Short mmCIF file of N, CA and C in Angstrom, two decimals:
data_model
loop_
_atom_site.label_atom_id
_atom_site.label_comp_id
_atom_site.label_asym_id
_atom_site.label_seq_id
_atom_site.Cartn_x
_atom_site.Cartn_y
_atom_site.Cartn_z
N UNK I 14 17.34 -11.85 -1.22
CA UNK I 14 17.21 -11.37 0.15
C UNK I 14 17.97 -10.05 0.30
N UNK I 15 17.72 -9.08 1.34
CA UNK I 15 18.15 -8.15 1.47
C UNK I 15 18.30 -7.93 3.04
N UNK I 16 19.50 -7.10 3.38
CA UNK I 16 20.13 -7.28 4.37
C UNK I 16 21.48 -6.08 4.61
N UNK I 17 21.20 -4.77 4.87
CA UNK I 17 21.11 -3.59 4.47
C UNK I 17 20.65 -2.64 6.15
N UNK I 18 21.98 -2.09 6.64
CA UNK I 18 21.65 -1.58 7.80
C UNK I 18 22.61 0.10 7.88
N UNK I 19 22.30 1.80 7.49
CA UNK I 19 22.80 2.34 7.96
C UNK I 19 22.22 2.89 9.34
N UNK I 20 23.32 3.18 10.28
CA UNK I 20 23.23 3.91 11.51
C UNK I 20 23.94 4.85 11.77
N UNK I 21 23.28 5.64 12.49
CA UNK I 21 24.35 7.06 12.83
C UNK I 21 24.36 6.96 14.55
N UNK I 22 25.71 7.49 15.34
CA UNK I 22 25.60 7.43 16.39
C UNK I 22 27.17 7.87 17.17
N UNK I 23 27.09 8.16 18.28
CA UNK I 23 28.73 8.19 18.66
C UNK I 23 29.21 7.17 19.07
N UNK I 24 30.56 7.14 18.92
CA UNK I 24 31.16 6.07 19.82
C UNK I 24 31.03 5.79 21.27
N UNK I 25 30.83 5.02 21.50
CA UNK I 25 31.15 5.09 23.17
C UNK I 25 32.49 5.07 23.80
N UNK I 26 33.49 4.31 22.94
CA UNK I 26 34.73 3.85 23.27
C UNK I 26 35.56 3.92 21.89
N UNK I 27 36.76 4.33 22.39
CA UNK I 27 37.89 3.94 21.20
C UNK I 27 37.76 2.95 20.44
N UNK I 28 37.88 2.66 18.96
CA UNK I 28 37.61 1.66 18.72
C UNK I 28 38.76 0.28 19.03
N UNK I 29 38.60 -0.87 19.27
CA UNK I 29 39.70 -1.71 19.64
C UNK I 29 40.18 -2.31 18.25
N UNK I 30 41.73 -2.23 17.50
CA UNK I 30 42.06 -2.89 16.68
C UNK I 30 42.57 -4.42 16.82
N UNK I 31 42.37 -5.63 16.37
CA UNK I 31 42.87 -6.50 16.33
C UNK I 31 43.56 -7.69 14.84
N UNK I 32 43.87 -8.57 15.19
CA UNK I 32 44.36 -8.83 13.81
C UNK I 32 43.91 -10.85 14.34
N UNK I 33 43.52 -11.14 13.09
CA UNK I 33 43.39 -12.57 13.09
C UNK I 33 44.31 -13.25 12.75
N UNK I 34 44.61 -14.58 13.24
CA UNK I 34 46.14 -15.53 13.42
C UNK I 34 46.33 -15.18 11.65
N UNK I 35 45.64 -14.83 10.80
CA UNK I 35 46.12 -15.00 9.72
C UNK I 35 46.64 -13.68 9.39
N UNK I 36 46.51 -12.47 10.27
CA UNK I 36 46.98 -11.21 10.17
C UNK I 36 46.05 -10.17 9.69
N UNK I 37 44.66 -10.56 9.52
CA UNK I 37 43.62 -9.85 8.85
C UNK I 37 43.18 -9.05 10.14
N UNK I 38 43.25 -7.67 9.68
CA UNK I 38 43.25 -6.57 10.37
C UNK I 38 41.52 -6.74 10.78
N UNK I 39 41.24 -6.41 12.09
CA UNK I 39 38.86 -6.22 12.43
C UNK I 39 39.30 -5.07 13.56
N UNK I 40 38.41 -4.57 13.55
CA UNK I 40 38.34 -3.40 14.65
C UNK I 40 37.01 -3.61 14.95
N UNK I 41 36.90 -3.28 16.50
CA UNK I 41 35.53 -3.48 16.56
C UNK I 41 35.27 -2.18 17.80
N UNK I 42 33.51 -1.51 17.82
CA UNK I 42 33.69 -0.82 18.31
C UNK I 42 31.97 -0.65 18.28
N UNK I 43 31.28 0.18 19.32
CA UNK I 43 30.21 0.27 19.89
C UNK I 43 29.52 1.93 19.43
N UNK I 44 28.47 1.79 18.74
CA UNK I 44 28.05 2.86 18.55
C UNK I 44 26.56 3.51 19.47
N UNK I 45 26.33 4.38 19.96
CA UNK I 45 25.39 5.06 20.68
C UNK I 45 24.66 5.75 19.71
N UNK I 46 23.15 5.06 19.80
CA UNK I 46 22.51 5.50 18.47
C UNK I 46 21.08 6.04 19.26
N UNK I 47 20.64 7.22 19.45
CA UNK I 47 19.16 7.74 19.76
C UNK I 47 18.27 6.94 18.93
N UNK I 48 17.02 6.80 19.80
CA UNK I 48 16.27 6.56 18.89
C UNK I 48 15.28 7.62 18.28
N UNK I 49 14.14 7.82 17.90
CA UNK I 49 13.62 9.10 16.72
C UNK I 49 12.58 9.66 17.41
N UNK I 50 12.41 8.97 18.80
CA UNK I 50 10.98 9.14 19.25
C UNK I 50 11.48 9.32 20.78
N UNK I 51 10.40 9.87 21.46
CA UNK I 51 10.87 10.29 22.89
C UNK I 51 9.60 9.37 23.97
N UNK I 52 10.44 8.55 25.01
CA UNK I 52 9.85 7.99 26.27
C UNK I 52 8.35 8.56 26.36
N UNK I 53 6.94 8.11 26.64
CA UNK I 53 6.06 8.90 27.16
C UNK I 53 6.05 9.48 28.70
N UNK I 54 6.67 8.19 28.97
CA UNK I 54 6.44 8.83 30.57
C UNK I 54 8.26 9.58 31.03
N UNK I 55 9.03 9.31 30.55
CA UNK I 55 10.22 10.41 30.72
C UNK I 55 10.29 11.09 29.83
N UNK I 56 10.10 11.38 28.49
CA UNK I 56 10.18 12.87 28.17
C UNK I 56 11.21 12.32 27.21
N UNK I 57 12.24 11.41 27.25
CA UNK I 57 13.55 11.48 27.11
C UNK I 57 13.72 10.44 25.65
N UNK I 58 14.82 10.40 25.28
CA UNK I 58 14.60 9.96 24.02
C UNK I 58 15.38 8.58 24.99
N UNK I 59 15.58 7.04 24.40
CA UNK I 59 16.39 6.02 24.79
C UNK I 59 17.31 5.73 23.62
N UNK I 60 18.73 5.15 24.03
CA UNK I 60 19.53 5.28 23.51
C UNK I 60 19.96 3.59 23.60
N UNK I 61 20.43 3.15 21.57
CA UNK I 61 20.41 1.49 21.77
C UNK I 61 21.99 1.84 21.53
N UNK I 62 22.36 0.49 22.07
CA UNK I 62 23.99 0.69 22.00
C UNK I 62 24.29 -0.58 20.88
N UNK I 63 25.17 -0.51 19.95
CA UNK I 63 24.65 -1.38 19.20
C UNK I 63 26.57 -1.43 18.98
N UNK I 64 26.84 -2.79 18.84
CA UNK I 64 28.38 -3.13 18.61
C UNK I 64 28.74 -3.46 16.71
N UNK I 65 29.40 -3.02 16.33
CA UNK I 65 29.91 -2.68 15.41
C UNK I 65 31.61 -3.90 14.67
N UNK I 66 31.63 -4.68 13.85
CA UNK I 66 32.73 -4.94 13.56
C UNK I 66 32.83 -4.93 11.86
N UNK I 67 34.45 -4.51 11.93
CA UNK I 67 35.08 -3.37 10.43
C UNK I 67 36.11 -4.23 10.16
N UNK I 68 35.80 -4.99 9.28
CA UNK I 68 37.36 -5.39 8.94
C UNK I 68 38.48 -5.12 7.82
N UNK I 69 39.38 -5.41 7.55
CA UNK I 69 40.68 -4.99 6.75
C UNK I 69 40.45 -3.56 6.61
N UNK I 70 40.81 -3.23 5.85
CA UNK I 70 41.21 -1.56 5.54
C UNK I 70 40.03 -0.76 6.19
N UNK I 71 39.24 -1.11 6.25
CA UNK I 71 37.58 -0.36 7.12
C UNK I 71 37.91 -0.33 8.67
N UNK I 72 38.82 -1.37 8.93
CA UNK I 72 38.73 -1.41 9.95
C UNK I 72 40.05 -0.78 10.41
N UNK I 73 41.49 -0.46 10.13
CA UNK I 73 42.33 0.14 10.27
C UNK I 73 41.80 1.63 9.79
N UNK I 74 41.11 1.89 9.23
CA UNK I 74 40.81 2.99 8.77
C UNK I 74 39.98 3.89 10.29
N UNK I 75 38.80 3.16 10.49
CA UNK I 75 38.07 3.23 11.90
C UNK I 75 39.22 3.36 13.39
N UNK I 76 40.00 2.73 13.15
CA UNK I 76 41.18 2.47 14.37
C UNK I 76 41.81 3.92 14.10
N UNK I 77 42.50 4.36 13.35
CA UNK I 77 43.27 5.90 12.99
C UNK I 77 42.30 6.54 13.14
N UNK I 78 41.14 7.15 12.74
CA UNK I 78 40.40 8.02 12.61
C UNK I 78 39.66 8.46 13.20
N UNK I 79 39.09 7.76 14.30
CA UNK I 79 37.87 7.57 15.16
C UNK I 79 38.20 7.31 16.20
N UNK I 80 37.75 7.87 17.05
CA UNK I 80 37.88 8.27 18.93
C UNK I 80 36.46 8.40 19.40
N UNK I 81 36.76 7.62 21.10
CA UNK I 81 35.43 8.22 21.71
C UNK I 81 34.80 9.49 21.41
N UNK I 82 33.38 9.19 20.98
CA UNK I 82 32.82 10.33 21.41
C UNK I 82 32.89 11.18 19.77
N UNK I 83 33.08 10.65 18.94
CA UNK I 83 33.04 10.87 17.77
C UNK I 83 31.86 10.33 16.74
N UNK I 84 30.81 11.03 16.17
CA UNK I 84 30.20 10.89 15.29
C UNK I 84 30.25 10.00 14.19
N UNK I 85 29.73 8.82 13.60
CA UNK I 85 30.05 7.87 12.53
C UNK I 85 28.59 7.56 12.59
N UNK I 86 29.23 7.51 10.74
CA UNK I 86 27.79 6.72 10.33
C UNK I 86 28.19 5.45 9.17
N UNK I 87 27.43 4.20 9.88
CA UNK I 87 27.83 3.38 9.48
C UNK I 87 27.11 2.42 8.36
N UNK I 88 27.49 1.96 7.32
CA UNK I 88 26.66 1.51 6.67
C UNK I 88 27.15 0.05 6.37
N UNK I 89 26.33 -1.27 6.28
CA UNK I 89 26.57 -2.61 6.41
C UNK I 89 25.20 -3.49 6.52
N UNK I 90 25.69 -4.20 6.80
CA UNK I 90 24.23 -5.76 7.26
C UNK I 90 24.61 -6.16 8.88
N UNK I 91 23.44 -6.61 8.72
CA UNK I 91 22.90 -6.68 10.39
C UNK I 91 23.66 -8.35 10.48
N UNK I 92 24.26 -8.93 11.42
CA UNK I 92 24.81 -10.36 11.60
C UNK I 92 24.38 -10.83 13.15
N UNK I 93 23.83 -11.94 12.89
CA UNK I 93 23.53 -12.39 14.44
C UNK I 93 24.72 -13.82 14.24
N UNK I 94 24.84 -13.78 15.66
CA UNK I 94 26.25 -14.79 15.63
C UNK I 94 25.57 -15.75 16.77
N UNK I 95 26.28 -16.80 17.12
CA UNK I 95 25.59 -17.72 18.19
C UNK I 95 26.88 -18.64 18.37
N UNK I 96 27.31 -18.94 19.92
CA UNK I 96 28.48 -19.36 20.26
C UNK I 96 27.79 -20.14 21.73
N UNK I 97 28.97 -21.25 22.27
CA UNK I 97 27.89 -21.76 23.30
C UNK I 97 29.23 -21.31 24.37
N UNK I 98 29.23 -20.82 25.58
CA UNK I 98 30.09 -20.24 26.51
C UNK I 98 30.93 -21.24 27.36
N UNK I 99 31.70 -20.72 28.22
CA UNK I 99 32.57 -21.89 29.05
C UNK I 99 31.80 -22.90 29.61
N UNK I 100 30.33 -22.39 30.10
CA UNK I 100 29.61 -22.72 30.76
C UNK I 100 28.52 -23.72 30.02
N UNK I 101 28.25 -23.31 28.87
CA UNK I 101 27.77 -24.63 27.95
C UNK I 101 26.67 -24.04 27.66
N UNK I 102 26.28 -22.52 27.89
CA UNK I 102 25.18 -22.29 27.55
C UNK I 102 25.07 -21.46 26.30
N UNK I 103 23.90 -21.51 25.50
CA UNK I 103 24.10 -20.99 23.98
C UNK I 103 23.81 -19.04 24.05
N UNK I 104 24.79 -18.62 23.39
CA UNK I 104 24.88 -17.60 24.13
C UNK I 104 24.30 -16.69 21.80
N UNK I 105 23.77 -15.65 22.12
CA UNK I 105 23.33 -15.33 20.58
C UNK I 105 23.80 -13.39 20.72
N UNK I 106 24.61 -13.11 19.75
CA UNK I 106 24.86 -11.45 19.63
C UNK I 106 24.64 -10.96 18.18
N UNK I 107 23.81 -9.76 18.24
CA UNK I 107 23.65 -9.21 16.97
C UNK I 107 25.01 -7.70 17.06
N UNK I 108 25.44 -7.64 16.05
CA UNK I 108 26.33 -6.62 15.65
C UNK I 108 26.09 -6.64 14.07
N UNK I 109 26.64 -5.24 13.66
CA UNK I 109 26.79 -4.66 12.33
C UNK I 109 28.07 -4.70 11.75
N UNK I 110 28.07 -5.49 10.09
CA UNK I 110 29.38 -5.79 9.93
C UNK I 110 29.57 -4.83 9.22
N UNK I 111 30.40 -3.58 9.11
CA UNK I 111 30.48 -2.32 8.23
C UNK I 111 30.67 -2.92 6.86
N UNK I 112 30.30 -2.03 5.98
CA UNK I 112 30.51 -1.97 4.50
C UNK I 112 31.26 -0.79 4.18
N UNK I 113 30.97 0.19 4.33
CA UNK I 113 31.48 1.93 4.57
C UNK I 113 31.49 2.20 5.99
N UNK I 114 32.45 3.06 6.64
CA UNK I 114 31.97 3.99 7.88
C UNK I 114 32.53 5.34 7.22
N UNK I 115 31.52 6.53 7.56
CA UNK I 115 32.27 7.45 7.20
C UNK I 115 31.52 8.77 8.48
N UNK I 116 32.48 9.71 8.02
CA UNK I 116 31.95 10.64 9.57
C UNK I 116 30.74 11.35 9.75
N UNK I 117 30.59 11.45 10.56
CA UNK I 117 29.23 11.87 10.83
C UNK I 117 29.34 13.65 11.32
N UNK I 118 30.16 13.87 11.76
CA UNK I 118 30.29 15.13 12.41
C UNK I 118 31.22 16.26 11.66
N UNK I 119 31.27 17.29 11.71
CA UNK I 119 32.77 18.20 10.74
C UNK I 119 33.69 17.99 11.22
N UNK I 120 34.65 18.33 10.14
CA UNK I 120 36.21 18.17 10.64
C UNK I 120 36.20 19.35 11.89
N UNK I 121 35.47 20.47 12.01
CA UNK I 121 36.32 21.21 13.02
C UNK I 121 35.68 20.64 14.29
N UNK I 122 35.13 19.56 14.27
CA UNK I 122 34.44 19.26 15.75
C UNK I 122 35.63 18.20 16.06
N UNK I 123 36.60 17.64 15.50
CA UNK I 123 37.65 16.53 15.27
C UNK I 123 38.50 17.11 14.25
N UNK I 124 39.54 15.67 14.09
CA UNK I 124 40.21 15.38 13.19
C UNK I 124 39.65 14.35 12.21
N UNK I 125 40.35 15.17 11.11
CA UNK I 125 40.16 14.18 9.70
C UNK I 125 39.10 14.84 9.09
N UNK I 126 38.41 13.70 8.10
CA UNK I 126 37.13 13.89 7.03
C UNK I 126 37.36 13.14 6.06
N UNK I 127 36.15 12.92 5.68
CA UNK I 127 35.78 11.92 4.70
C UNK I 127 34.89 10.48 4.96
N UNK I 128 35.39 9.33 3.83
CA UNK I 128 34.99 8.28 4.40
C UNK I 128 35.82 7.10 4.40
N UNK I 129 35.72 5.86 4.44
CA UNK I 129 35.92 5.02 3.95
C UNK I 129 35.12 3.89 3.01
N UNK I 130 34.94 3.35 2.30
CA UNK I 130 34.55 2.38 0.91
C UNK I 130 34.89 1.49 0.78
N UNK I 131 35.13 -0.25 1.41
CA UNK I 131 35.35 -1.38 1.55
C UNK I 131 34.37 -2.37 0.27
N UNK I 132 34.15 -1.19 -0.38
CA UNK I 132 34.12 -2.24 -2.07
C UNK I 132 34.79 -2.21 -2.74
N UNK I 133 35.66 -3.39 -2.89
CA UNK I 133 36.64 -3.16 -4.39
C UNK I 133 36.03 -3.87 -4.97
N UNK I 134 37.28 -3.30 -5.89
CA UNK I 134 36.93 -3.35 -6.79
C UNK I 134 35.87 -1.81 -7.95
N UNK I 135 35.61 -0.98 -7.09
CA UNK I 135 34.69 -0.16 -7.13
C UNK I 135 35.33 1.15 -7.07
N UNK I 136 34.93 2.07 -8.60
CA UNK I 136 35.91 2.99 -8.60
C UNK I 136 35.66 4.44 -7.63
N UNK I 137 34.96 4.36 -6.77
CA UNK I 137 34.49 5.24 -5.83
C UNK I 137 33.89 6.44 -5.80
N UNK I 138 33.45 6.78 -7.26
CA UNK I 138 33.08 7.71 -7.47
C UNK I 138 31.44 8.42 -7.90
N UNK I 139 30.75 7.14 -7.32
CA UNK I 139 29.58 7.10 -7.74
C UNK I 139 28.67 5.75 -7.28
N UNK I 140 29.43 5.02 -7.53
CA UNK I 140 28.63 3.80 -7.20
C UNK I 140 28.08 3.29 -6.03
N UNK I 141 28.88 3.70 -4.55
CA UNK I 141 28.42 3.91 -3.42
C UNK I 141 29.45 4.60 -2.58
N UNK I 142 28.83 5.17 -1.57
CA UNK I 142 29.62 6.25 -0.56
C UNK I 142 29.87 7.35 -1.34
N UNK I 143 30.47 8.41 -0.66
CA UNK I 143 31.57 9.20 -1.09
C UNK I 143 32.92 8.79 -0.65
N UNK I 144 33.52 10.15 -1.44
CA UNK I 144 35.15 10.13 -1.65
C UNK I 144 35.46 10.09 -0.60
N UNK I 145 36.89 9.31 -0.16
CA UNK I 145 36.94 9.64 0.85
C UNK I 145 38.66 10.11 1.67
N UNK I 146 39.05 10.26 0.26
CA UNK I 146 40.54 10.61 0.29
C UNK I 146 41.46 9.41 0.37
N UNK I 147 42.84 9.52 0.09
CA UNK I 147 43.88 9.10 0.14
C UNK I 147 43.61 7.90 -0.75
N UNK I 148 44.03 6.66 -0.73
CA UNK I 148 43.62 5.56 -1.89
C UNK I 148 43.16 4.46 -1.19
N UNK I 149 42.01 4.83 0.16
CA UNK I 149 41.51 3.85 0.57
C UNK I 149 40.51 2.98 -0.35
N UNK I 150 40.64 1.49 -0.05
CA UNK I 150 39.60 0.59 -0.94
C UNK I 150 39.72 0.76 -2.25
N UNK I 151 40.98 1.10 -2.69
CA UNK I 151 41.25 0.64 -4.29
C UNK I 151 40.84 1.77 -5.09
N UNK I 152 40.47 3.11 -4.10
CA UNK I 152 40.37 4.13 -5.03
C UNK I 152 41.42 4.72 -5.60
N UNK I 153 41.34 5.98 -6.80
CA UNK I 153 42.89 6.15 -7.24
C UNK I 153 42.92 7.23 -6.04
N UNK I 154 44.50 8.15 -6.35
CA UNK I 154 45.06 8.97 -5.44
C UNK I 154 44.40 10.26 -6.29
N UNK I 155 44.13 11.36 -5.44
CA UNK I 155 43.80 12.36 -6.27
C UNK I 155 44.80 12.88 -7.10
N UNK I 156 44.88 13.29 -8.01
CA UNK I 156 46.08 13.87 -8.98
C UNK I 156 47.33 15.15 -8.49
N UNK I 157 48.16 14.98 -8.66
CA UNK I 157 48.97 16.19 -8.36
C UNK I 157 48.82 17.14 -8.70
N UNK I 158 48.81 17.99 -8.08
CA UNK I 158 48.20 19.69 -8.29
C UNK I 158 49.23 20.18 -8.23
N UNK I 159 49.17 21.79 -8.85
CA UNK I 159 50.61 22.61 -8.37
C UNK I 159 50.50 23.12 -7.10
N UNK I 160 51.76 23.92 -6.35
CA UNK I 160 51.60 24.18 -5.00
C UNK I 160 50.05 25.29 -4.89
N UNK I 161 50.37 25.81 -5.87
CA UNK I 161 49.20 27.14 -5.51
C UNK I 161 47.82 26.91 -5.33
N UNK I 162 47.14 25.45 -5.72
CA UNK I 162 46.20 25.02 -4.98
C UNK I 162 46.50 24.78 -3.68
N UNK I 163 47.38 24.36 -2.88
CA UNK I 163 47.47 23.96 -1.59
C UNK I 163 47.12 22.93 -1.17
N UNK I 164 47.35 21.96 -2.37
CA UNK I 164 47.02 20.90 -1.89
C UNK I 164 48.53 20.03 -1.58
N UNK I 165 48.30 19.54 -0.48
CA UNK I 165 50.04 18.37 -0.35
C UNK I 165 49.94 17.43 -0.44
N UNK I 166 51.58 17.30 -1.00
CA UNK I 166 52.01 15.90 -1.91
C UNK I 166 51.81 15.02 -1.06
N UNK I 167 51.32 13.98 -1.99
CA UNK I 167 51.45 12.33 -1.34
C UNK I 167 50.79 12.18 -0.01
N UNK I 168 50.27 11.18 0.84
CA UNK I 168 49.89 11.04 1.52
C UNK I 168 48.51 11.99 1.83
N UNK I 169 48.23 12.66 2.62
CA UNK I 169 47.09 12.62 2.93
C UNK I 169 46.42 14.21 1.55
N UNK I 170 45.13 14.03 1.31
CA UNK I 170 44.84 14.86 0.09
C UNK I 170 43.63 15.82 0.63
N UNK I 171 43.82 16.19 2.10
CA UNK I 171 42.92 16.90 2.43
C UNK I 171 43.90 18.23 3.11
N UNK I 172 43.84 19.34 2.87
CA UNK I 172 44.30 20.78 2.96
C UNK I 172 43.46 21.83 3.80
N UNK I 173 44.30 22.50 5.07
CA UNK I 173 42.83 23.31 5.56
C UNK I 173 43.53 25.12 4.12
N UNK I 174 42.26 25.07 3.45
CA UNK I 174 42.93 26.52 2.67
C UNK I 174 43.20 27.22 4.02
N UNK I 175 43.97 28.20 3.55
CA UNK I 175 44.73 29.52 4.14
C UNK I 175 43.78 30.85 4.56
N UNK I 176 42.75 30.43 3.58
CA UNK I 176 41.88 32.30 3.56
C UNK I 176 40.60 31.93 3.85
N UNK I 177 40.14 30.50 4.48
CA UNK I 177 38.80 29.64 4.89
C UNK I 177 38.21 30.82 5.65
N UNK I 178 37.71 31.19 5.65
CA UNK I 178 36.54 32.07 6.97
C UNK I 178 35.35 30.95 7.80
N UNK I 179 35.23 29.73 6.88
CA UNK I 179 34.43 28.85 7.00
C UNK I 179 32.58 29.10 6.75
N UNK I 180 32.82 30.14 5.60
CA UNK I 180 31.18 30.46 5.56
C UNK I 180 31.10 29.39 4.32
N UNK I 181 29.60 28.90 4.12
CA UNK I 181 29.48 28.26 2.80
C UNK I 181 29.25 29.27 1.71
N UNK I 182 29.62 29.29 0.19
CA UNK I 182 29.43 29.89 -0.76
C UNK I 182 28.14 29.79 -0.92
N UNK I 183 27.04 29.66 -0.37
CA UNK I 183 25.58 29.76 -0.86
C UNK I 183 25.09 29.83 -0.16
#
């Protein structure tokens, strides 16, 4: 079986972090996704709002990084859940359980860049996603450079260069 969902979309809301009695970090959070095609009779494209939950390191990762109104694209399986309410009635929600989230928009429209990779085990360099800095999901740390790359020690391994104009080389 297959069961296989990316989406792109903004946030609507901060994402909310929480932690389960056992301390396992989930963030959960709502993405605003267009759809590809436009209304006939408004003109307008409709927009599905679709809820989102990230857990352990995907999901602290999503909590630091990601703010309303921020671009993500998320990649995971589709989960329908079914719970019966105070009221006794059977109540059914579909959400997306992330596998990767990584950004959707440039760093100069925000902060940060990159992604995150919630496969371990998985040396990150090929097998799925991209890189996505620092040693999230069991990737290694990028290597120490000398200063004159500009890259800084420890902690975070992303650098704005000094002489960027921001054109692409091609």
């Amino acid at each position: 079986m297959l069961n296989h969902i990316v989406i792109m979309g903004r946030l609507a809301r901060d994402p909310e972090l929480r932690h389960t009695q056992s301390g396992t970090p989930v963030a959960s959070f709502r993405l605003a996704v267009d759809r590809d095609f436009k209304d006939k009779n408004t003109g307008e494209r409709t927009t599905d709002w679709i809820d989102v939950v990230a857990w352990r390191g995907t999901g602290e990762f999503v909590s630091r990084y990601f703010s309303k109104g921020r671009m993500a694209i998320v990649e995971g399986r589709l989960q329908i859940r079914e719970w019966t309410d105070k009221e006794g009635n059977r109540r059914t929600a579909a959400e997306v359980v992330a596998d990767n989230v990584y950004f959707g928009d440039s760093r100069r429209d925000g902060d940060g860049g990159g992604s995150y990779n919630n496969s371990y085990g998985n040396n990150g360099y090929g097998d799925r996603g991209g890189y996505g800095g620092g040693s999230y999901g069991g990737r290694p740390s990028a290597p120490s450079a000398p200063a004159d790359y500009g890259v800084p020690s420890g902690g975070d391994q992303f650098a704005e260069l000094a002489d960027d104009d921001g054109d692409l080389p091609f």
